[in-house]
Coordinates of C-alpha atoms and ligand atoms in Angstrom, one line a residue:
X1 CA -203.7 23.5 102.6
X2 CA -206.2 25.1 105.2
X3 CA -208.8 27.6 104.4
X4 CA -206.8 30.0 106.2
X5 CA -203.5 29.3 104.2
X6 CA -206.0 29.7 100.8
X7 CA -207.1 33.1 102.2
X8 CA -203.3 34.2 102.6
X9 CA -202.6 33.0 99.2
X10 CA -205.2 35.0 97.2
X11 CA -204.4 37.9 99.5
X12 CA -200.9 37.9 98.2
X13 CA -202.0 37.3 94.6
X14 CA -204.6 40.2 94.4
X15 CA -203.0 42.6 96.8
X16 CA -204.8 45.8 97.4
X17 CA -207.0 47.9 94.8
X18 CA -207.7 51.4 95.6
X19 CA -208.8 50.9 98.8
X20 CA -205.8 50.4 101.2
X21 CA -206.2 47.2 103.2
X22 CA -208.8 45.7 100.8
X23 CA -206.7 42.8 99.6
X24 CA -207.9 40.1 98.6
X25 CA -211.2 41.6 98.1
X26 CA -209.8 44.4 95.9
X27 CA -211.1 46.3 93.2
X28 CA -209.7 48.6 90.6
X29 CA -212.6 50.7 89.8
X30 CA -214.0 53.1 92.3
X31 CA -217.6 52.8 91.6
X32 CA -218.6 56.1 93.2
X33 CA -216.3 57.9 91.0
X34 CA -217.3 56.7 87.8
X35 CA -218.6 59.9 85.6
X36 CA -222.0 59.4 84.0
X37 CA -221.8 60.1 80.0
X38 CA -224.5 62.0 78.4
X39 CA -227.7 59.8 78.5
X40 CA -229.0 60.4 75.0
X41 CA -225.7 59.7 73.4
X42 CA -225.9 56.3 71.4
X43 CA -222.7 54.4 72.2
X44 CA -222.3 52.9 68.9
X45 CA -221.5 49.7 70.8
X46 CA -225.2 48.5 70.9
X47 CA -224.8 45.5 68.6
X48 CA -222.7 44.1 71.6
X49 CA -225.4 43.2 74.1
X50 CA -228.2 45.1 75.0
X51 CA -228.1 48.7 75.3
X52 CA -230.4 49.6 78.3
X53 CA -229.3 53.2 78.9
X54 CA -230.4 55.1 82.1
X55 CA -232.6 57.3 80.2
X56 CA -234.6 54.4 78.8
X57 CA -235.0 52.6 82.2
X58 CA -238.0 54.5 83.4
X59 CA -240.0 52.8 80.4
X60 CA -240.1 49.6 82.3
X61 CA -242.1 49.4 85.2
X62 CA -239.6 46.9 86.9
X63 CA -236.8 49.2 86.6
X64 CA -237.2 53.1 86.9
X65 CA -234.8 55.9 87.8
X66 CA -231.5 55.9 89.1
X67 CA -229.4 57.5 92.1
X68 CA -225.8 57.6 92.9
X69 CA -225.0 55.3 95.9
X70 CA -223.2 56.8 99.0
X71 CA -219.9 55.5 99.1
X72 CA -219.4 52.4 101.4
X73 CA -216.4 51.3 99.4
X74 CA -213.8 52.3 102.4
X75 CA -215.4 49.8 104.7
X76 CA -213.9 46.7 103.0
X77 CA -211.0 46.7 105.2
X78 CA -213.3 46.1 107.9
X79 CA -215.0 43.2 106.1
X80 CA -211.5 41.6 105.6
X81 CA -210.6 42.2 109.1
X82 CA -213.8 40.5 110.2
X83 CA -213.0 37.5 108.1
X84 CA -209.6 37.2 109.4
X85 CA -210.9 37.2 112.9
X86 CA -213.5 34.2 112.0
X87 CA -210.4 32.3 110.3
X88 CA -208.5 32.7 113.6
X89 CA -211.4 31.7 115.6
X90 CA -212.3 28.6 113.3
X91 CA -209.2 26.7 112.6
X92 CA -210.7 23.4 112.2
X93 CA -211.6 23.6 108.6
X94 CA -215.0 21.5 109.5
X95 CA -218.2 22.8 109.5
X96 CA -221.4 20.9 110.6
X97 CA -223.2 22.0 107.3
X98 CA -220.6 21.2 104.9
X99 CA -221.8 19.5 101.7
X100 CA -225.3 20.6 102.7
X101 CA -227.3 21.6 99.7
X102 CA -228.4 25.3 99.8
X103 CA -230.3 25.3 96.3
X104 CA -233.7 25.7 98.1
X105 CA -235.3 23.4 95.6
X106 CA -236.0 20.4 97.8
X107 CA -232.9 18.5 96.3
X108 CA -231.7 15.5 98.1
X109 CA -228.6 14.5 96.2
X110 CA -225.6 16.3 95.6
X111 CA -224.7 14.8 92.4
X112 CA -228.2 15.5 91.1
X113 CA -227.7 19.0 92.0
X114 CA -224.4 18.9 90.1
X115 CA -226.2 17.8 86.9
X116 CA -228.7 20.6 87.1
X117 CA -225.7 23.1 87.7
X118 CA -224.2 21.7 84.3
X119 CA -227.4 22.3 82.8
X120 CA -227.2 25.7 84.1
X121 CA -223.8 26.3 83.1
X122 CA -224.3 25.5 79.4
X123 CA -227.3 27.7 79.2
X124 CA -225.4 30.8 80.7
X125 CA -222.6 29.9 78.5
X126 CA -224.8 30.1 75.3
X127 CA -226.2 33.6 76.2
X128 CA -222.8 34.9 77.4
X129 CA -221.7 34.4 73.6
X130 CA -220.2 31.1 73.9
X131 CA -220.7 28.0 71.8
X132 CA -221.1 24.4 72.9
X133 CA -217.9 23.3 71.3
X134 CA -215.4 20.7 72.5
X135 CA -212.6 23.1 72.7
X136 CA -214.2 24.7 75.6
X137 CA -215.1 21.6 77.5
X138 CA -212.8 22.2 80.6
X139 CA -213.9 26.0 80.5
X140 CA -217.6 24.9 81.1
X141 CA -216.5 22.6 83.8
X142 CA -214.6 25.7 85.4
X143 CA -218.0 27.7 85.3
X144 CA -219.4 24.7 86.9
X145 CA -216.9 24.9 89.6
X146 CA -217.7 28.5 90.0
X147 CA -221.6 27.8 90.0
X148 CA -221.7 25.2 92.4
X149 CA -221.0 27.0 95.6
X150 CA -224.3 28.6 95.1
X151 CA -226.3 25.5 95.5
X152 CA -223.9 23.2 97.9
X153 CA -221.8 24.5 100.8
X154 CA -218.4 23.6 99.6
X155 CA -216.0 23.6 102.2
X156 CA -212.9 25.2 100.7
X157 CA -210.6 22.6 102.1
X158 CA -212.5 19.7 100.2
X159 CA -212.4 21.6 97.2
X160 CA -208.6 22.0 97.3
X161 CA -207.5 18.6 98.3
X162 CA -209.8 17.1 95.6
X163 CA -212.0 15.3 98.2
X164 CA -214.8 17.3 96.3
X165 CA -215.5 16.3 92.9
X166 CA -217.9 17.8 90.3
X167 CA -219.6 15.0 88.5
X168 CA -216.5 13.2 89.1
X169 CA -213.9 15.9 88.0
X170 CA -211.3 17.1 90.6
X171 CA -210.3 21.0 90.4
X172 CA -206.9 19.6 89.4
X173 CA -208.3 17.8 86.6
X174 CA -209.9 21.1 85.3
X175 CA -206.9 23.2 85.9
X176 CA -204.9 20.8 83.9
X177 CA -207.8 20.7 81.3
X178 CA -207.7 24.5 80.8
X179 CA -203.9 24.3 80.0
X180 CA -204.5 21.7 77.5
X181 CA -207.0 23.8 76.0
X182 CA -204.3 26.5 75.3
X183 CA -204.8 29.0 78.0
X184 CA -201.6 30.3 79.2
X185 CA -200.3 29.5 82.7
X186 CA -200.6 32.8 84.0
X187 CA -204.5 33.1 82.9
X188 CA -204.9 29.9 84.5
X189 CA -203.5 31.0 87.7
X190 CA -205.7 34.2 87.2
X191 CA -208.8 32.4 86.9
X192 CA -207.7 29.9 89.6
X193 CA -207.2 32.6 92.2
X194 CA -210.5 34.1 91.3
X195 CA -212.2 30.7 91.9
X196 CA -210.5 30.4 95.3
X197 CA -211.8 33.6 96.2
X198 CA -215.1 32.8 95.2
X199 CA -215.4 29.5 97.2
X200 CA -213.8 31.3 100.5
X201 CA -216.2 34.3 100.1
X202 CA -219.1 31.9 99.3
X203 CA -218.3 29.9 102.3
X204 CA -217.8 32.8 104.7
X205 CA -221.2 34.1 103.8
X206 CA -222.7 30.9 104.6
X207 CA -220.9 29.8 107.9
X208 CA -220.6 33.2 109.6
X209 CA -223.9 34.7 110.2
X210 CA -222.4 37.9 111.3
X211 CA -220.9 38.7 107.8
X212 CA -224.1 39.6 105.8
X213 CA -225.1 42.4 108.4
X214 CA -221.9 44.4 107.5
X215 CA -222.8 44.4 103.9
X216 CA -226.5 44.8 104.2
X217 CA -228.0 48.2 102.9
X218 CA -224.6 49.5 101.6
X219 CA -224.8 49.5 98.0
X220 CA -221.3 49.7 96.7
X221 CA -219.8 47.2 99.4
X222 CA -222.5 44.8 99.0
X223 CA -222.2 44.8 95.3
X224 CA -218.2 44.2 95.5
X225 CA -218.7 41.4 97.9
X226 CA -221.4 39.7 95.9
X227 CA -219.6 40.0 92.6
X228 CA -216.7 38.0 94.3
X229 CA -219.1 35.3 95.5
X230 CA -220.4 35.1 92.0
X231 CA -216.9 35.0 90.2
X232 CA -218.2 36.6 87.0
X233 CA -214.5 38.1 86.8
X234 CA -213.0 34.7 86.2
X235 CA -216.1 33.7 83.9
X236 CA -215.5 36.8 82.0
X237 CA -211.9 36.0 81.4
X238 CA -212.9 32.7 80.1
X239 CA -215.5 34.2 77.7
X240 CA -212.5 36.3 76.4
X241 CA -210.3 33.3 76.2
X242 CA -212.6 31.4 73.8
X243 CA -212.4 34.3 71.4
X244 CA -208.5 34.1 72.0
X245 CA -208.7 37.3 73.5
X246 CA -206.6 37.3 76.9
X247 CA -207.8 39.8 79.5
X248 CA -206.0 43.0 79.0
X249 CA -203.0 44.6 81.1
X250 CA -203.3 41.2 83.3
X251 CA -206.4 40.3 84.7
X252 CA -206.0 41.5 88.0
X253 CA -205.4 45.0 86.6
X254 CA -208.1 44.9 84.0
X255 CA -210.8 47.7 84.5
X256 CA -213.0 46.2 81.6
X257 CA -213.1 42.7 82.8
X258 CA -214.3 44.3 86.4
X259 CA -217.0 46.5 84.9
X260 CA -218.3 43.3 83.1
X261 CA -218.2 41.2 86.0
X262 CA -220.1 43.6 88.1
X263 CA -222.7 44.4 85.2
X264 CA -223.3 41.0 84.7
X265 CA -224.3 40.3 88.2
X266 CA -226.6 43.4 88.1
X267 CA -228.4 42.6 84.7
X268 CA -229.2 39.2 86.5
X269 CA -230.6 40.8 89.5
X270 CA -232.8 43.5 87.2
X271 CA -234.2 40.5 85.3
X272 CA -234.6 38.5 88.7
X273 CA -236.8 41.4 89.9
X274 CA -238.7 41.3 86.8
X275 CA -239.6 37.8 87.3
X276 CA -240.5 38.4 91.0
X277 CA -237.9 36.0 92.2
X278 CA -235.2 38.5 93.7
X279 CA -237.1 39.6 96.7
X280 CA -236.4 37.4 99.9
X281 CA -233.3 35.4 98.6
X282 CA -231.1 34.7 101.7
X283 CA -228.4 37.1 100.3
X284 CA -230.4 39.4 98.7
X285 CA -228.6 42.5 97.5
X286 CA -231.4 45.1 98.1
X287 CA -232.7 43.9 101.4
X288 CA -233.9 47.1 103.4
X289 CA -235.1 49.9 101.4
X290 CA -235.5 48.0 98.3
X291 CA -236.8 51.0 96.1
X292 CA -233.9 53.2 97.1
X293 CA -231.2 50.4 96.7
X294 CA -232.6 49.1 93.4
X295 CA -232.1 52.8 92.2
X296 CA -228.5 52.6 93.1
X297 CA -228.0 49.5 91.7
X298 CA -229.3 50.5 88.4
X299 CA -226.9 53.6 88.6
X300 CA -224.0 51.3 89.0
X301 CA -225.1 49.1 86.1
X302 CA -225.3 52.1 83.9
X303 CA -221.9 53.2 84.7
X304 CA -220.4 49.9 84.4
X305 CA -221.9 49.5 80.7
X306 CA -220.5 52.9 80.0
X307 CA -217.1 51.6 80.8
X308 CA -217.4 49.0 78.1
X309 CA -218.0 51.5 75.7
X310 CA -214.5 52.7 75.8
X311 CA -212.4 52.2 72.7
X312 CA -210.6 49.0 72.9
X313 CA -212.2 46.1 71.1
X314 CA -212.1 43.8 74.3
X315 CA -214.5 46.0 76.3
X316 CA -217.0 45.7 73.3
X317 CA -216.7 42.0 73.4
X318 CA -217.5 42.1 77.0
X319 CA -220.8 44.1 76.7
X320 CA -222.5 40.9 75.7
X321 CA -221.4 39.0 78.7
X322 CA -222.2 42.0 81.0
X323 CA -225.7 42.5 79.7
X324 CA -226.8 38.8 79.5
X325 CA -228.7 38.5 82.6
X326 CA -231.5 40.5 81.0
X327 CA -232.1 37.9 78.4
X328 CA -230.9 34.6 80.2
X329 CA -233.0 35.0 83.2
X330 CA -236.4 34.7 81.7
X331 CA -235.1 31.8 79.5
X332 CA -233.2 29.4 81.9
X333 CA -234.7 26.5 83.6
X334 CA -232.7 27.7 87.0
X335 CA -234.9 30.8 87.3
X336 CA -238.1 29.4 85.8
X337 CA -238.0 26.6 88.6
X338 CA -238.1 29.5 91.1
X339 CA -241.1 31.1 89.6
X340 CA -242.4 27.5 89.5
X341 CA -242.5 27.5 93.4
X342 CA -238.6 26.3 93.6
X343 CA -239.6 23.1 92.0
X344 CA -237.2 21.3 89.8
X345 CA -238.0 20.6 86.0
X346 CA -237.0 17.0 85.3
X347 CA -233.9 16.6 83.1
X348 CA -235.4 15.7 79.7
X349 CA -233.7 12.7 77.6
X350 CA -232.4 15.3 75.0
X351 CA -231.0 17.3 78.0
X352 CA -229.2 14.3 79.5
X353 CA -227.7 13.5 76.2
X354 CA -226.1 17.0 76.2
X355 CA -224.9 16.7 79.7
X356 CA -223.6 13.1 79.4
X357 CA -220.2 13.9 78.3
X358 CA -219.4 16.1 81.2
X359 CA -220.0 13.2 83.7
X360 CA -216.8 11.5 84.6
X361 CA -218.0 7.9 84.7
X362 CA -215.0 6.7 86.3
X363 CA -215.7 8.3 89.7
X364 CA -219.4 9.5 89.8
X365 CA -221.6 7.6 92.3
X366 CA -224.1 5.3 90.7
X367 CA -226.6 7.3 92.6
X368 CA -226.7 9.7 89.7
X369 CA -227.6 7.2 87.3
X370 CA -230.2 6.0 89.6
X371 CA -231.5 9.6 89.9
X372 CA -231.5 10.2 86.0
X373 CA -233.7 7.1 85.7
X374 CA -235.9 8.0 88.6
X375 CA -236.1 11.5 87.3
X376 CA -238.3 9.6 84.6
X377 CA -236.3 11.7 82.0
X378 CA -233.7 8.8 80.9
X379 CA -235.2 5.3 80.8
X380 CA -232.9 2.3 80.7
X381 CA -229.8 4.5 80.4
X382 CA -227.1 2.6 82.6
X383 CA -223.8 4.0 83.9
X384 CA -221.8 2.8 80.9
X385 CA -224.0 4.6 78.5
X386 CA -223.7 7.7 80.6
X387 CA -220.1 7.5 80.3
X388 CA -219.8 6.9 76.7
X389 CA -222.9 7.8 75.3
X390 CA -222.8 9.2 71.7
X391 CA -222.2 12.8 72.3
X392 CA -223.4 16.1 70.8
X393 CA -219.8 17.4 70.6
X394 CA -217.7 14.3 69.9
X395 CA -216.4 13.9 73.4
X396 CA -216.2 11.1 75.7
X397 CA -217.3 11.4 79.2
X398 CA -213.9 12.3 80.4
X399 CA -212.9 15.3 78.4
X400 CA -210.8 15.7 75.3
X401 CA -208.4 13.3 77.1
X402 CA -209.1 10.9 79.8
X403 CA -208.3 12.1 83.5
X404 CA -207.5 9.5 86.2
X405 CA -210.5 8.9 88.4
Ligands
ZN501 ZN1 -217.1 54.5 96.8

């Protein structure tokens, strides 16, 4: 399947949201029409995630007051049109920077980057409320597929045809694994379509320099695009799946899932700003009049969290996921490496033992083993050991059931 065909597939799957012509970059929620609730009412749901109300935000110098953003939501069809023109003009599915490392941390080996990503995935997973249990192995690999486009320019074609492997796993292995973990085919289809949309939007953002200026300084439009590139929607659906909760009225239509996916990204931004690592990012969401744009983002965050105070249990359960950026950012190696001048923390021996089961030793290049050893973290660990090393969760390297290399 070509990149263009992938785009057409997700366009059919997602359809339009509240903005005509926005498929596949649709949203159910119209952010600008979300009505603030009383800032002084305790929601009763504060045990689920951090309650950081609009009224409390000015207590923190890194936050402050809020302001409703001007509505730019109806510019999404123009973004869709721009992407479709790019696809028409670039039918070859090849770009000179495909598979280039974009982590910004002086990485030189794509498999090593994948290992760091796996570390990050498990770190996110714990903060989102998940456990490191074997039953969620392929859900965690899914999150890894959702994280890798941040750090590598992953070509959609290579992802789709299986040329690209994450630590030896193809996307097909992962999809089969999700089914074996008990997710229903329609839920797997939903998270797969979310992942395709993410890979495509991430790719366009990297290969088409004319895209970012269309979004810049437009809070609601930018937020909506960047949430697609983060695929927190698919990840939110997986977090619910670990609690045996399917996304409500079918994932695509689910408002709570959407609010949680937006808030997750914005809680991360607020915490990054507190650490001083948001400013200057290539795709920085508040580039321009930062002070004003940050006020607008906080307004959107507050509205999305209020949405999760709604009555159904599922929305409550998503509050922890939605507010998790506030506590995972200051804890995680991924962000502390940025604070540390973008220099990598070596994988420790204990980390390597946790990560080893996620490597499919049948197809991962030997360079990874070399990298681990060279990093000084693992001494004398050879490829076989990486593949079958005693694990913290009782799995072998190929997951609950072996997959063909
Ligand atoms: Zn709007």
